[in-house]
């Protein structure tokens, strides 16, 4: 029966907007708080954190001052064993003795660090040489900690059906964001919405390509992107140098990985039953909560870029103080709902802080040994061309942490030039080379490009090549996603998919520069 005349018709439902930026009080229906998020910091704890961070920042500046006059001591190769032992533990203990390692990893790292520090203080009387690396460690952990905390205050919700096009767009966005938030921050920011929209048809390749693109390869354009590149920045590599010299390699690697992912995802969608439909929440396509934290990321970037100029005005650790302020503001203003929804806690950054304290301390003897022996025949014969640096640095970055691997190869190349004959030496006084001066040499430039690419790209070859890899694996496994085992990841994905792309990068860009 037709409705009577003049009956008001219901208004059409308004079309959901594409983006929504707002407060997170009621953004997720049927919300169930997880039990692994950290509780909010009380004002007293926040004040204690600020005081400790400010003290540590000034301590790092003091260490940097001591390092300015540090000599390179003669260290027996035997004292590189603590460094090697720690790296072997990081690579094997999570699989061989997981419960022991989870409970005692910080004790192992601190014990090995104290062993080496005691030798330098009381055996060699070379405290300044140790202070140099400790100062770099403080700057390094400030960057990782600030980006990790601030990115934990940003929540992204994607409410659209997962299609190959949507997934490619999300992975490309993650690869770009990795250069702003770091690979750790970008991975933690996007892994949960990525898993959520694909929950109806998750496959192992979803997890693997996320690790390839967001947790590793994507973050190769800025020092913020990946820890090895930030160590290079601390050593003197200009901030925009990596982007200026490595963007073609980034474009090829990211482009090929996205094309391969699109092929995988298209085939998987085509194989699904026709009656299957992906469910998705109603509402805006993308919701972003905690937008004020993006302003804090910009403040962190400004602190990094302006640090040297501000340091000339007033000699205080501007970079670290700005990072401290950003973290404190983020913790104070971010609604607890965002932290709960992101399952934000400090366990990952705590583990990174302890392990890298051990790495930075125990690697000092290895770096000193390289500095004194870089012109030995063994180094000159097997580390000469950009390709040799690329593959040897890449091989180690695949199974060891890529940050100390980068620093080891960079130090080797600098030391080779410092200890060269006077006619070709990079600096008039051994040990006094600066990277900006060395970059005037094209051969050094291409070797640094090779080291930078290898340490970031090859970090995706295994779960243990880069810190975010295992974090992503753990989150995916907790979400009941089909996650490849260590060896499945290697022989099903990284060797047949990633390695040919890395070889192509060498053939296209590094092979034409043999010296």
PDB file of N, CA, C and O in Angstrom, residues 2 4 33 42 62-63 78 115 155 157 173 188 193 208 268 286 309 312 321 358 401 440 443:
ATOM      1  N   UNK A   2       0.664   2.154  -0.959  1.00  0.00           N
ATOM      2  CA  UNK A   2       1.535   3.333  -1.031  1.00  0.00           C
ATOM      3  C   UNK A   2       1.309   4.239   0.168  1.00  0.00           C
ATOM      4  O   UNK A   2       0.219   4.302   0.738  1.00  0.00           O
ATOM      5  N   UNK A   4       0.559   7.515   2.389  1.00  0.00           N
ATOM      6  CA  UNK A   4      -0.343   8.646   2.135  1.00  0.00           C
ATOM      7  C   UNK A   4       0.444   9.841   1.621  1.00  0.00           C
ATOM      8  O   UNK A   4       1.634   9.981   1.880  1.00  0.00           O
ATOM      9  N   UNK A  33      39.365  -3.591  26.844  1.00  0.00           N
ATOM     10  CA  UNK A  33      40.734  -3.160  27.131  1.00  0.00           C
ATOM     11  C   UNK A  33      41.662  -4.362  27.307  1.00  0.00           C
ATOM     12  O   UNK A  33      41.353  -5.295  28.047  1.00  0.00           O
ATOM     13  N   UNK A  42      51.943   8.704  36.963  1.00  0.00           N
ATOM     14  CA  UNK A  42      51.493   9.701  37.926  1.00  0.00           C
ATOM     15  C   UNK A  42      52.349  10.954  37.774  1.00  0.00           C
ATOM     16  O   UNK A  42      53.450  10.898  37.213  1.00  0.00           O
ATOM     17  N   UNK A  62      78.598  15.861  28.367  1.00  0.00           N
ATOM     18  CA  UNK A  62      79.895  15.785  29.054  1.00  0.00           C
ATOM     19  C   UNK A  62      80.761  14.685  28.439  1.00  0.00           C
ATOM     20  O   UNK A  62      81.955  14.878  28.207  1.00  0.00           O
ATOM     21  N   UNK A  63      80.150  13.543  28.151  1.00  0.00           N
ATOM     22  CA  UNK A  63      80.897  12.455  27.503  1.00  0.00           C
ATOM     23  C   UNK A  63      81.419  12.891  26.136  1.00  0.00           C
ATOM     24  O   UNK A  63      82.547  12.549  25.754  1.00  0.00           O
ATOM     25  N   UNK A  78      91.488 -10.093  21.266  1.00  0.00           N
ATOM     26  CA  UNK A  78      90.784 -10.933  22.233  1.00  0.00           C
ATOM     27  C   UNK A  78      89.656 -10.178  22.921  1.00  0.00           C
ATOM     28  O   UNK A  78      88.626 -10.764  23.277  1.00  0.00           O
ATOM     29  N   UNK A 115      82.384  -5.431  32.127  1.00  0.00           N
ATOM     30  CA  UNK A 115      83.669  -6.101  31.922  1.00  0.00           C
ATOM     31  C   UNK A 115      84.580  -5.270  31.027  1.00  0.00           C
ATOM     32  O   UNK A 115      85.749  -5.023  31.359  1.00  0.00           O
ATOM     33  N   UNK A 155      46.814   6.888  17.260  1.00  0.00           N
ATOM     34  CA  UNK A 155      46.026   5.695  16.934  1.00  0.00           C
ATOM     35  C   UNK A 155      45.388   5.873  15.567  1.00  0.00           C
ATOM     36  O   UNK A 155      44.762   6.902  15.289  1.00  0.00           O
ATOM     37  N   UNK A 157      42.781   4.095  12.816  1.00  0.00           N
ATOM     38  CA  UNK A 157      41.740   3.096  12.571  1.00  0.00           C
ATOM     39  C   UNK A 157      41.361   3.142  11.097  1.00  0.00           C
ATOM     40  O   UNK A 157      40.996   4.203  10.575  1.00  0.00           O
ATOM     41  N   UNK A 173      52.339   3.926   2.498  1.00  0.00           N
ATOM     42  CA  UNK A 173      52.301   4.946   3.549  1.00  0.00           C
ATOM     43  C   UNK A 173      53.247   4.586   4.684  1.00  0.00           C
ATOM     44  O   UNK A 173      53.946   5.452   5.223  1.00  0.00           O
ATOM     45  N   UNK A 188      54.984  -0.015  14.728  1.00  0.00           N
ATOM     46  CA  UNK A 188      54.064  -0.082  15.859  1.00  0.00           C
ATOM     47  C   UNK A 188      52.783   0.715  15.581  1.00  0.00           C
ATOM     48  O   UNK A 188      51.701   0.375  16.065  1.00  0.00           O
ATOM     49  N   UNK A 193      46.263  -1.721  12.736  1.00  0.00           N
ATOM     50  CA  UNK A 193      45.226  -1.495  11.713  1.00  0.00           C
ATOM     51  C   UNK A 193      45.415  -2.369  10.474  1.00  0.00           C
ATOM     52  O   UNK A 193      44.440  -2.792   9.848  1.00  0.00           O
ATOM     53  N   UNK A 208      55.157 -10.833   6.269  1.00  0.00           N
ATOM     54  CA  UNK A 208      56.514 -10.732   5.731  1.00  0.00           C
ATOM     55  C   UNK A 208      56.704  -9.435   4.962  1.00  0.00           C
ATOM     56  O   UNK A 208      57.697  -8.723   5.163  1.00  0.00           O
ATOM     57  N   UNK A 268      45.526 -14.120  -4.052  1.00  0.00           N
ATOM     58  CA  UNK A 268      44.857 -14.623  -2.848  1.00  0.00           C
ATOM     59  C   UNK A 268      43.394 -14.201  -2.822  1.00  0.00           C
ATOM     60  O   UNK A 268      42.507 -14.991  -2.454  1.00  0.00           O
ATOM     61  N   UNK A 286      39.224   6.317   7.389  1.00  0.00           N
ATOM     62  CA  UNK A 286      40.411   6.376   8.242  1.00  0.00           C
ATOM     63  C   UNK A 286      40.148   7.342   9.387  1.00  0.00           C
ATOM     64  O   UNK A 286      39.708   8.474   9.156  1.00  0.00           O
ATOM     65  N   UNK A 309      73.291  24.299  15.327  1.00  0.00           N
ATOM     66  CA  UNK A 309      73.198  25.756  15.365  1.00  0.00           C
ATOM     67  C   UNK A 309      72.898  26.260  16.773  1.00  0.00           C
ATOM     68  O   UNK A 309      73.488  27.246  17.233  1.00  0.00           O
ATOM     69  N   UNK A 312      75.884  26.172  19.235  1.00  0.00           N
ATOM     70  CA  UNK A 312      76.838  27.279  19.155  1.00  0.00           C
ATOM     71  C   UNK A 312      76.370  28.486  19.967  1.00  0.00           C
ATOM     72  O   UNK A 312      77.193  29.299  20.418  1.00  0.00           O
ATOM     73  N   UNK A 321      67.114  17.579  25.064  1.00  0.00           N
ATOM     74  CA  UNK A 321      66.130  18.286  25.892  1.00  0.00           C
ATOM     75  C   UNK A 321      64.808  18.446  25.158  1.00  0.00           C
ATOM     76  O   UNK A 321      63.723  18.326  25.764  1.00  0.00           O
ATOM     77  N   UNK A 358      74.789  -2.592  26.187  1.00  0.00           N
ATOM     78  CA  UNK A 358      75.825  -3.612  26.081  1.00  0.00           C
ATOM     79  C   UNK A 358      76.548  -3.552  24.762  1.00  0.00           C
ATOM     80  O   UNK A 358      77.785  -3.686  24.701  1.00  0.00           O
ATOM     81  N   UNK A 401      72.687  -7.490  14.682  1.00  0.00           N
ATOM     82  CA  UNK A 401      71.998  -6.211  14.681  1.00  0.00           C
ATOM     83  C   UNK A 401      72.667  -5.273  13.685  1.00  0.00           C
ATOM     84  O   UNK A 401      73.891  -5.138  13.654  1.00  0.00           O
ATOM     85  N   UNK A 440      83.904  14.355   0.036  1.00  0.00           N
ATOM     86  CA  UNK A 440      84.384  14.975  -1.197  1.00  0.00           C
ATOM     87  C   UNK A 440      85.025  13.955  -2.126  1.00  0.00           C
ATOM     88  O   UNK A 440      85.200  14.214  -3.322  1.00  0.00           O
ATOM     89  N   UNK A 443      84.988   7.852  -4.190  1.00  0.00           N
ATOM     90  CA  UNK A 443      85.123   6.443  -3.801  1.00  0.00           C
ATOM     91  C   UNK A 443      84.578   6.219  -2.394  1.00  0.00           C
ATOM     92  O   UNK A 443      83.896   5.225  -2.125  1.00  0.00           O
TER      93      UNK A 443
END
